[in-house]
GROMACS .gro file of C-alpha atoms in nm:
model
  207
    1ASN     CA    1   7.199   6.686   6.239
    2ILE     CA    2   7.003   6.647   6.562
    3VAL     CA    3   7.138   6.560   6.906
    4GLY     CA    4   6.873   6.366   7.096
    5ASN     CA    5   6.806   6.246   7.448
    6GLY     CA    6   6.542   5.994   7.550
    7GLY     CA    7   6.450   6.100   7.900
    8VAL     CA    8   6.404   6.362   8.166
    9VAL     CA    9   6.737   6.274   8.328
   10GLY     CA   10   6.917   6.445   8.039
   11THR     CA   11   6.733   6.778   8.073
   12ASN     CA   12   7.024   6.975   8.220
   13ALA     CA   13   7.275   6.830   7.974
   14ILE     CA   14   7.056   6.917   7.675
   15ALA     CA   15   6.995   7.267   7.814
   16ALA     CA   16   7.366   7.327   7.859
   17GLY     CA   17   7.457   7.185   7.520
   18ALA     CA   18   7.188   7.379   7.338
   19SER     CA   19   7.281   7.705   7.508
   20GLN     CA   20   7.645   7.661   7.414
   21ASN     CA   21   7.575   7.545   7.058
   22PRO     CA   22   7.296   7.764   6.917
   23ASP     CA   23   7.351   7.638   6.559
   24THR     CA   24   7.297   7.273   6.654
   25HIS     CA   25   6.950   7.124   6.683
   26PHE     CA   26   6.854   6.917   6.988
   27ALA     CA   27   6.554   6.703   7.086
   28ILE     CA   28   6.444   6.560   7.419
   29VAL     CA   29   6.156   6.332   7.519
   30ASP     CA   30   5.947   6.375   7.837
   31SER     CA   31   6.092   6.714   7.931
   32VAL     CA   32   6.071   7.080   7.835
   33VAL     CA   33   6.409   7.247   7.801
   34SER     CA   34   6.434   7.621   7.859
   35SER     CA   35   6.713   7.868   7.912
   36TYR     CA   36   6.763   7.914   8.284
   37ASP     CA   37   7.067   8.139   8.254
   38ASN     CA   38   6.909   8.439   8.419
   39ALA     CA   39   6.900   8.622   8.749
   40THR     CA   40   6.639   8.387   8.899
   41PRO     CA   41   6.756   8.030   8.834
   42ASP     CA   42   6.509   7.886   9.087
   43ASP     CA   43   6.208   8.055   8.926
   44THR     CA   44   6.098   7.867   8.614
   45THR     CA   45   5.817   8.109   8.530
   46ASP     CA   46   6.056   8.347   8.355
   47ASP     CA   47   6.250   8.078   8.165
   48VAL     CA   48   6.261   8.113   7.788
   49PRO     CA   49   6.230   7.809   7.557
   50LEU     CA   50   6.543   7.745   7.351
   51ASP     CA   51   6.475   7.783   6.980
   52ASN     CA   52   6.712   7.500   6.889
   53VAL     CA   53   6.549   7.240   7.116
   54ALA     CA   54   6.243   7.031   7.029
   55SER     CA   55   6.083   6.931   7.359
   56LEU     CA   56   5.866   6.625   7.291
   57VAL     CA   57   5.604   6.576   7.563
   58PHE     CA   58   5.292   6.362   7.573
   59ALA     CA   59   4.975   6.300   7.771
   60GLU     CA   60   5.121   6.004   7.958
   61GLU     CA   61   4.816   5.963   8.178
   62GLN     CA   62   4.594   5.888   7.878
   63GLY     CA   63   4.783   5.583   7.758
   64SER     CA   64   4.818   5.470   8.118
   65PHE     CA   65   4.440   5.499   8.163
   66LEU     CA   66   4.397   5.238   7.890
   67VAL     CA   67   4.653   5.009   8.051
   68GLY     CA   68   4.472   5.044   8.384
   69ALA     CA   69   4.143   4.952   8.221
   70ALA     CA   70   4.303   4.650   8.052
   71ALA     CA   71   4.464   4.548   8.380
   72ALA     CA   72   4.132   4.562   8.566
   73LEU     CA   73   3.958   4.364   8.293
   74THR     CA   74   4.233   4.101   8.302
   75SER     CA   75   4.280   4.067   8.677
   76THR     CA   76   4.114   3.774   8.848
   77THR     CA   77   4.237   3.861   9.198
   78GLY     CA   78   4.106   4.217   9.208
   79LYS     CA   79   4.455   4.342   9.291
   80ILE     CA   80   4.707   4.502   9.054
   81GLY     CA   81   5.038   4.684   9.094
   82PHE     CA   82   5.230   4.989   8.973
   83VAL     CA   83   5.609   5.031   8.987
   84GLY     CA   84   5.743   5.383   8.932
   85GLY     CA   85   6.110   5.448   8.875
   86VAL     CA   86   6.143   5.785   9.051
   87GLU     CA   87   5.860   5.959   9.236
   88PHE     CA   88   5.820   6.293   9.061
   89ASP     CA   89   5.546   6.461   8.859
   90LEU     CA   90   5.613   6.291   8.524
   91ILE     CA   91   5.592   5.937   8.662
   92LYS     CA   92   5.303   6.027   8.890
   93LYS     CA   93   5.105   6.102   8.571
   94PHE     CA   94   5.153   5.740   8.461
   95GLU     CA   95   5.039   5.619   8.803
   96ALA     CA   96   4.736   5.849   8.814
   97GLY     CA   97   4.617   5.743   8.468
   98TYR     CA   98   4.665   5.376   8.548
   99ILE     CA   99   4.467   5.402   8.871
  100ALA     CA  100   4.190   5.603   8.705
  101GLY     CA  101   4.157   5.351   8.422
  102ALA     CA  102   4.147   5.056   8.659
  103LYS     CA  103   3.888   5.223   8.883
  104ALA     CA  104   3.673   5.312   8.583
  105VAL     CA  105   3.638   4.941   8.509
  106ASN     CA  106   3.631   4.813   8.867
  107PRO     CA  107   3.578   5.073   9.140
  108ASP     CA  108   3.666   4.814   9.405
  109ILE     CA  109   3.999   4.706   9.257
  110GLU     CA  110   4.305   4.736   9.482
  111ILE     CA  111   4.617   4.903   9.342
  112ILE     CA  112   4.955   4.858   9.509
  113SER     CA  113   5.198   5.137   9.416
  114ALA     CA  114   5.570   5.158   9.488
  115TYR     CA  115   5.858   5.378   9.374
  116VAL     CA  116   6.219   5.267   9.347
  117SER     CA  117   6.381   5.599   9.442
  118GLN     CA  118   6.311   5.961   9.532
  119PRO     CA  119   6.457   6.273   9.364
  120PRO     CA  120   6.736   6.369   9.333
  121ASP     CA  121   6.824   5.999   9.319
  122PHE     CA  122   6.740   5.887   8.964
  123THR     CA  123   6.885   5.537   8.995
  124GLY     CA  124   6.525   5.419   9.013
  125PHE     CA  125   6.533   5.407   8.633
  126THR     CA  126   6.831   5.169   8.615
  127ASP     CA  127   6.796   4.931   8.911
  128THR     CA  128   6.674   4.604   8.758
  129ALA     CA  129   6.726   4.406   9.078
  130LYS     CA  130   6.511   4.645   9.280
  131GLY     CA  131   6.240   4.640   9.016
  132LYS     CA  132   6.230   4.262   9.031
  133GLU     CA  133   6.219   4.268   9.412
  134ILE     CA  134   5.931   4.515   9.427
  135ALA     CA  135   5.725   4.339   9.159
  136ALA     CA  136   5.787   3.996   9.313
  137GLN     CA  137   5.649   4.126   9.642
  138MET     CA  138   5.340   4.259   9.463
  139TYR     CA  139   5.280   3.922   9.299
  140ALA     CA  140   5.331   3.751   9.636
  141GLU     CA  141   5.066   3.981   9.785
  142GLY     CA  142   4.813   3.871   9.524
  143ALA     CA  143   4.855   4.119   9.238
  144ASP     CA  144   4.824   3.948   8.902
  145VAL     CA  145   4.903   4.250   8.682
  146VAL     CA  146   5.195   4.491   8.742
  147TYR     CA  147   5.251   4.801   8.528
  148HIS     CA  148   5.581   4.986   8.533
  149ALA     CA  149   5.704   5.329   8.431
  150ALA     CA  150   6.061   5.274   8.537
  151GLY     CA  151   6.290   5.254   8.235
  152GLN     CA  152   6.552   4.978   8.258
  153THR     CA  153   6.430   4.892   8.607
  154GLY     CA  154   6.125   4.748   8.436
  155ASN     CA  155   6.336   4.458   8.308
  156GLY     CA  156   6.319   4.329   8.663
  157VAL     CA  157   5.940   4.363   8.663
  158PHE     CA  158   5.923   4.133   8.361
  159GLU     CA  159   6.163   3.888   8.523
  160ALA     CA  160   5.943   3.877   8.833
  161ALA     CA  161   5.637   3.813   8.617
  162SER     CA  162   5.806   3.528   8.434
  163GLU     CA  163   5.893   3.364   8.766
  164ALA     CA  164   5.570   3.435   8.954
  165GLY     CA  165   5.342   3.200   8.765
  166GLU     CA  166   5.260   3.029   8.440
  167PRO     CA  167   5.205   3.256   8.137
  168GLY     CA  168   4.843   3.362   8.144
  169SER     CA  169   4.824   3.366   8.523
  170VAL     CA  170   5.027   3.680   8.592
  171TYR     CA  171   5.103   3.973   8.366
  172SER     CA  172   5.335   4.270   8.340
  173SER     CA  173   5.286   4.581   8.130
  174THR     CA  174   5.500   4.876   8.033
  175LEU     CA  175   5.586   5.134   7.770
  176PRO     CA  176   5.647   5.025   7.410
  177LEU     CA  177   6.029   5.027   7.400
  178PRO     CA  178   6.109   4.794   7.692
  179LEU     CA  179   5.827   4.562   7.587
  180VAL     CA  180   5.981   4.516   7.246
  181SER     CA  181   6.352   4.527   7.316
  182SER     CA  182   6.440   4.416   7.666
  183THR     CA  183   6.201   4.173   7.826
  184HIS     CA  184   6.465   3.897   7.858
  185GLY     CA  185   6.230   3.625   7.742
  186ALA     CA  186   5.936   3.733   7.956
  187GLN     CA  187   5.717   3.844   7.665
  188PRO     CA  188   5.467   3.558   7.712
  189CYS     CA  189   5.370   3.731   8.036
  190ALA     CA  190   5.326   4.071   7.872
  191LEU     CA  191   4.978   4.221   7.880
  192ALA     CA  192   4.993   4.556   7.707
  193ALA     CA  193   5.208   4.841   7.589
  194SER     CA  194   5.104   5.194   7.680
  195PRO     CA  195   5.147   5.432   7.386
  196VAL     CA  196   5.258   5.774   7.513
  197SER     CA  197   5.177   5.949   7.187
  198SER     CA  198   4.843   5.801   7.078
  199HIS     CA  199   4.523   5.645   7.203
  200THR     CA  200   4.595   5.300   7.057
  201LEU     CA  201   4.640   5.011   7.299
  202VAL     CA  202   4.861   4.729   7.177
  203LEU     CA  203   4.775   4.389   7.326
  204THR     CA  204   4.989   4.075   7.311
  205GLN     CA  205   4.839   3.731   7.351
  206PRO     CA  206   4.992   3.543   7.646
  207ALA     CA  207   5.143   3.210   7.545
   0.00000   0.00000   0.00000
């Protein structure tokens, strides 16, 4: 059996559980779990990977590059947005790839970026209302595509897109899971899903 966790927020819990249960296999996405039970807990350079943990990490910036390119090709206002859940290195990779992809298509495009929270506050991944508020402001400022890397907060980004204009006039984009399972009826406004594990861009036709 495998005990799994789907995000970086569970890193410490997986590390503790794996250390205490060496005969159980664990897996975590978007984080590398190591043993930090040593004399220098603040120095990660001497941490040792746990043999019973599969740390599944991806080149997030590559999929985001494709979404940025698609966003720039789709935008008619020359302004697009990015909503990050929590401002730390992992989510900054999504933002950097998105910006690079957009600029590769249109060097003059304007990108509005905003983060919901700052570490150690990780509620930025679960605050749907704040995600909707931030995205709605971006649409009001003229952005016609908003990309999020914000977990459940992204539900609010889709809600803002569905209320900001007719399908086909504004778009939202995200990672595969929220696009498929939790858009609350806003799928007609969905532009693209960013695959974190491949170079394939999935496009959905706006209604």
